[in-house]
Coordinates of C-alpha atoms and ligand atoms in Angstrom, one line a residue:
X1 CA 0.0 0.0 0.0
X2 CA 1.4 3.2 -0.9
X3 CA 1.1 6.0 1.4
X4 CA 1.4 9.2 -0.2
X5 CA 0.4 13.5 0.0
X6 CA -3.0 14.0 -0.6
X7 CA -3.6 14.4 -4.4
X8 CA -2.2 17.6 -5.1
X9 CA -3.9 19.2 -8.5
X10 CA -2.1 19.4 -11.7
X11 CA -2.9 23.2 -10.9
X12 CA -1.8 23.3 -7.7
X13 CA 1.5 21.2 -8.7
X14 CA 2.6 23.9 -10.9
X15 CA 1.5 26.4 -8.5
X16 CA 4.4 25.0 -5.8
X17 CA 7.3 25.2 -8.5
X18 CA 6.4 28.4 -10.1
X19 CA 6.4 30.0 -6.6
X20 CA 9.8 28.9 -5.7
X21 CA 12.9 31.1 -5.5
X22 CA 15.0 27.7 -6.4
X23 CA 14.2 24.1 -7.2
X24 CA 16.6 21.5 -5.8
X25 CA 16.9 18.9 -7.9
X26 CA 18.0 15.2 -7.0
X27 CA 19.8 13.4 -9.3
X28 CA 20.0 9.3 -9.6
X29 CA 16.0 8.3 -10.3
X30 CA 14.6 12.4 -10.8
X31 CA 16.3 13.5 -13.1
X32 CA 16.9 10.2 -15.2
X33 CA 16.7 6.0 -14.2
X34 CA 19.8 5.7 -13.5
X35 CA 19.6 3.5 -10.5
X36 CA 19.7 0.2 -12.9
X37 CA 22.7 1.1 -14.7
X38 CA 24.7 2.2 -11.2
X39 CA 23.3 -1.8 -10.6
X40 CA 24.6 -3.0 -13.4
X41 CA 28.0 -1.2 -12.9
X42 CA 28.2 -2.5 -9.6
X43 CA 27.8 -6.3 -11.1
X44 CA 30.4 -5.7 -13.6
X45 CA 33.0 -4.2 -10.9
X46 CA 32.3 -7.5 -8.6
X47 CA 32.5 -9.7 -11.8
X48 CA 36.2 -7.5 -12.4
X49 CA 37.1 -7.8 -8.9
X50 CA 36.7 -11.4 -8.4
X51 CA 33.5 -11.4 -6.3
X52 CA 30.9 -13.9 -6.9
X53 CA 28.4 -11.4 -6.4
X54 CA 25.8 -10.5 -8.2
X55 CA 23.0 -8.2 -7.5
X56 CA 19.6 -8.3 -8.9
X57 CA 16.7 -5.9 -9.3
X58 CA 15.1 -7.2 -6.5
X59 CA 18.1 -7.8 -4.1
X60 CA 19.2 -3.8 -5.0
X61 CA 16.0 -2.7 -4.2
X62 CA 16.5 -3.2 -0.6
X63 CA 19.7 -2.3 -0.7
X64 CA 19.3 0.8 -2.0
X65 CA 17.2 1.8 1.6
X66 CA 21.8 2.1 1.9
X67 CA 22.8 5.6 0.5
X68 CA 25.7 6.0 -1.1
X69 CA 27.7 3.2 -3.4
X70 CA 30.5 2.6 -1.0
X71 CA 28.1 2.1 2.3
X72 CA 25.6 0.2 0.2
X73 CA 28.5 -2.5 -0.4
X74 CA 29.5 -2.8 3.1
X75 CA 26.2 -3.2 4.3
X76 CA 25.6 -6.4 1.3
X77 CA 29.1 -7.8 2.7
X78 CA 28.2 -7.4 6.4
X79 CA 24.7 -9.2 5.8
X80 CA 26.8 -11.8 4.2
X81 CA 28.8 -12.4 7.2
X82 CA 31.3 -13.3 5.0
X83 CA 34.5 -13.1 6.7
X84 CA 37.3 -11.3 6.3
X85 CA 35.6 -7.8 6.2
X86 CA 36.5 -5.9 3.0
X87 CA 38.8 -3.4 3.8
X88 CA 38.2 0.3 3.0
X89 CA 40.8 0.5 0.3
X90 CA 38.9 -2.9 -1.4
X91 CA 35.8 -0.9 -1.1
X92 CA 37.5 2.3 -3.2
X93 CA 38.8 0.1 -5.4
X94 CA 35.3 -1.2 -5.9
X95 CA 33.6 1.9 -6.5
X96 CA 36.1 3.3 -8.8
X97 CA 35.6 0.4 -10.9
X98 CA 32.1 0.5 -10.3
X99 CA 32.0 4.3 -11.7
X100 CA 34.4 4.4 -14.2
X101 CA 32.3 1.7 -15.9
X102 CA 29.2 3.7 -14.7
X103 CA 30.2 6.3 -17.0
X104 CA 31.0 4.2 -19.9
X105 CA 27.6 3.1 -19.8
X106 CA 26.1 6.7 -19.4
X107 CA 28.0 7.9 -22.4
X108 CA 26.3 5.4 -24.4
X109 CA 23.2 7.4 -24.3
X110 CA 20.8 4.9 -23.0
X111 CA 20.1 6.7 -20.1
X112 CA 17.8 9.6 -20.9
X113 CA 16.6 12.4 -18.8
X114 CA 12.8 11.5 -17.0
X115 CA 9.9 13.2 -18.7
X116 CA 9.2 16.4 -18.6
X117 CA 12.8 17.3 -16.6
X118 CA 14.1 19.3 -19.9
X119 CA 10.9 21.5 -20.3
X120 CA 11.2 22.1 -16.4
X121 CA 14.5 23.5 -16.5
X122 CA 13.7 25.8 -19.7
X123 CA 11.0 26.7 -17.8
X124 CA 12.6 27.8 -14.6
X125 CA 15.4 29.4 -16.6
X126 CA 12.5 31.7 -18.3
X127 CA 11.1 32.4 -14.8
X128 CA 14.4 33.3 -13.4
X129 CA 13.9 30.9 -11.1
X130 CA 17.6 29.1 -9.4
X131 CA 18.6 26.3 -9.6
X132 CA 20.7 23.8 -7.7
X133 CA 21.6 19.9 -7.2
X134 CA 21.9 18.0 -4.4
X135 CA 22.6 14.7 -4.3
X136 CA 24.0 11.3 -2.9
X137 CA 26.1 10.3 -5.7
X138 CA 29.5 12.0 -6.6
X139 CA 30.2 15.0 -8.9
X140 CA 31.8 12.9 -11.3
X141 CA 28.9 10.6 -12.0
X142 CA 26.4 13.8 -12.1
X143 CA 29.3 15.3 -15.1
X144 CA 28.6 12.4 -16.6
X145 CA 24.7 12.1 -16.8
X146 CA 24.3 16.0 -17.7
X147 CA 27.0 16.4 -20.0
X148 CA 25.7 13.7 -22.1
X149 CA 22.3 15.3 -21.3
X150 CA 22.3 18.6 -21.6
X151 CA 25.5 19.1 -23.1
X152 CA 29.2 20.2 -21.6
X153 CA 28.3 23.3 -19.9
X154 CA 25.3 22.2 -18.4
X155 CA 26.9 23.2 -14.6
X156 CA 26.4 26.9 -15.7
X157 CA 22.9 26.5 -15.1
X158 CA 23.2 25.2 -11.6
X159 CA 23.7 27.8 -8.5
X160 CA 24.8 25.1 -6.0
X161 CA 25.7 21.2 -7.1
X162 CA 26.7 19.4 -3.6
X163 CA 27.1 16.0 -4.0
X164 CA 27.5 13.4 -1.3
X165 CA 31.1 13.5 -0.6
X166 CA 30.5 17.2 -0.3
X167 CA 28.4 16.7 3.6
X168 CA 29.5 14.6 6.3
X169 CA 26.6 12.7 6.4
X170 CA 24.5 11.4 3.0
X171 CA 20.3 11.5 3.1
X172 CA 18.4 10.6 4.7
X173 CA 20.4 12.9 6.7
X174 CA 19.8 16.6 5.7
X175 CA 23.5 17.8 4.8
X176 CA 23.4 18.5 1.4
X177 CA 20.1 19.9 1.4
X178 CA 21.4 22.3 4.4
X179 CA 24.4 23.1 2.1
X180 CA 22.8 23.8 -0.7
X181 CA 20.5 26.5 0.9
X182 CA 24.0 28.2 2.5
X183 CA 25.2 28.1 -1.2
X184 CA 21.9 29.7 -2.7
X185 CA 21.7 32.1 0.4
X186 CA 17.9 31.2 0.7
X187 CA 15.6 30.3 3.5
X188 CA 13.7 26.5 3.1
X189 CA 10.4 27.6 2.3
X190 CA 11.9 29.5 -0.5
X191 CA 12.7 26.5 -2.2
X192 CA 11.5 23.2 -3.2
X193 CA 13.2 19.9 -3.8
X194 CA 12.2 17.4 -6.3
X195 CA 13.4 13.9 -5.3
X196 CA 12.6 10.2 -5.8
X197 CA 12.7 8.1 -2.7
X198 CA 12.1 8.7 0.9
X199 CA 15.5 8.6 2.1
X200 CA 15.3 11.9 -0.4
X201 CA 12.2 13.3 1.2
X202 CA 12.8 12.9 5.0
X203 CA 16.9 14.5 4.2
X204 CA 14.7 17.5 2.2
X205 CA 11.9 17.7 4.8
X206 CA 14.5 17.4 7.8
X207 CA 16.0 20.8 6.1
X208 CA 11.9 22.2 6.3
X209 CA 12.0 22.2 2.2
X210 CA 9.2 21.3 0.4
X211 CA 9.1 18.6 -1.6
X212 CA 7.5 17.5 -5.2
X213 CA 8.1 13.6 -5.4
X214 CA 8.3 11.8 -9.0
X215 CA 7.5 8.4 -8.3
X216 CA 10.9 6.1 -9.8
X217 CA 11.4 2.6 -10.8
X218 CA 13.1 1.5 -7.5
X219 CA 10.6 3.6 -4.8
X220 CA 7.3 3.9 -6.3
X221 CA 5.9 2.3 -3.3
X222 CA 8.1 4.2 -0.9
X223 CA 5.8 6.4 1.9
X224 CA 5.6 10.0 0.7
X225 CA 2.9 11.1 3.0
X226 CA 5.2 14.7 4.2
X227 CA 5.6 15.1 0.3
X228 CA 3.7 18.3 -0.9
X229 CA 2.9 16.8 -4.3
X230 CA 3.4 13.2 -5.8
X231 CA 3.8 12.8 -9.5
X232 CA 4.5 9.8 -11.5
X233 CA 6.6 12.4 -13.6
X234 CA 7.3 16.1 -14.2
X235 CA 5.4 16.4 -17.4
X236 CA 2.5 16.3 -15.5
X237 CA 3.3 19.7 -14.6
X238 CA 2.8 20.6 -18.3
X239 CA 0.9 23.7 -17.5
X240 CA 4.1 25.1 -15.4
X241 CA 6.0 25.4 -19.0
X242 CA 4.1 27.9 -20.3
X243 CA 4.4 30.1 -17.9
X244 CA 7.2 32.2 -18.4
X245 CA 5.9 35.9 -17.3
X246 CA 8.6 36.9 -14.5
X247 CA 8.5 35.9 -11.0
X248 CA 8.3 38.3 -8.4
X249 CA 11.6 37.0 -6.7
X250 CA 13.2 37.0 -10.8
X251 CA 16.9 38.2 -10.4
Ligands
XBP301 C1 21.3 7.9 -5.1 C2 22.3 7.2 -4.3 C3 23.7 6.9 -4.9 C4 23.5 6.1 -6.2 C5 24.9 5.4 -6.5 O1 21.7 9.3 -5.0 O2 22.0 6.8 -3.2 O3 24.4 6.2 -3.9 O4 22.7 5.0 -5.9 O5 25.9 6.4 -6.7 P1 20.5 10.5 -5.2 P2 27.3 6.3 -6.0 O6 19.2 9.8 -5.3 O7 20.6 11.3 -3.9 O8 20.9 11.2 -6.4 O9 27.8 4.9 -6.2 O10 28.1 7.3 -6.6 O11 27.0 6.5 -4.5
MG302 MG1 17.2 9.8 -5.9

């Protein structure tokens, strides 16, 4: 059973982005699937490193309740039990091959941005509205997504990018959302983040930002009940793109 917002109108959807200052956008599942190719880049670095595992869509579902690559590994290995521990240079080594090969597979193109994410953006950008990332994953892998995206000087669109080596702590913890509003010089409620997953919504919500969930293929039935708005994607907020008169807060 899903528990989710109250059904937020299309209207009143659009209403919460075009009123916001900045939108904070997540990264791995908002703004494109990219949670099965990190799982398939994790398979090929175990396959590279020797390791007879091998994670499936159902078995990286629950792990990804784990953020971040390197912590999602140890907590597999420690379930196993398997003795001895990997050590923390193993798990480096793990994740760089993971990402390297990560990349690889996001420069083949297969990974596109989620619906409606490209008309949001042009949207905002008419608005005036900011902009900003923040995210779990590292600044490499985020380089790599909107460069192939959006092209190679897609950052100059983005206010504040803080990724999860950026905060001591990853979400659901609120770090990087807390950051990112230092970087943008804003207050919360001037915001509002667009995530995926609940880890992504309670780090947001512990932060007091609003947040606009798009449902994703690895937490659609996550509990989004503090969300603001649930989607299953942003072109439902069709209506947002074409307004483009100037915001009140425009710079
Ligand atoms: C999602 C994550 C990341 C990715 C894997 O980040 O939790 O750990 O699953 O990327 P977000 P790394 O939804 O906050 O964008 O292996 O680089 O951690
Ligand atoms: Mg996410």
């Amino acid at each position: 059973m899903k528990a989710e917002a109250p059904v937020a109108t299309r209207c009143e959807a659009s209403e919460l982005i075009r009123r916001a200052a900045a939108l904070v956008f997540d990264v791995d599942g908002t703004l494109a699937e990219t949670e099965e190719l990190h799982r398939q880049a994790f398979n090929h670095a175990f396959v590279r490193h020797g390791l007879d595992w091998r994670w499936d869509r159902a078995v990286y579902k629950d792990l990804l309740r784990v953020t971040g690559g390197k912590e999602r590994m140890r907590a597999y290995h420690t379930r196993l039990g398997a003795a001895p521990p990997l050590s923390d240079m193993e798990i480096a080594e793990l994740h760089r091959i993971k990402t390297v090969h990560y990349a690889e597979l996001i420069e083949t193109g297969c990974c596109p941005l989620r619906p409606g994410v490209v008309d949001l953006l042009n949207a905002a950008r008419a608005r005036g509205q900011r902009l900003a990332i923040a995210t779990t994953t590292s600044h490499g892998n985020i380089d790599a997504l909107l460069s192939q995206a959006l092209g190679t000087r897609w950052a100059g669109d983005f206010e504040a990018i803080v990724a999860g080596d950026d905060v001591r702590r990853k979400k659901p913890a609120p770090d990087v959302y807390i950051e990112t509003l230092a970087r943008l010089k804003l207050g919360a409620s001037d915001c509002v983040a667009i995530e995926d997953s609940a880890n992504g919504l309670v780090a947001a919500s512990r932060a007091g930002i609003p947040v606009l969930i798009t449902r994703s293929m690895f937490f659609g039935d996550d509990d989004f009940t503090a969300a603001q708005v649930v989607l299953d994607d942003l072109s439902e907020l069709g209506a947002a793109k074409q307004e483009t008169e100037k915001q009140p807060h425009a710079q």
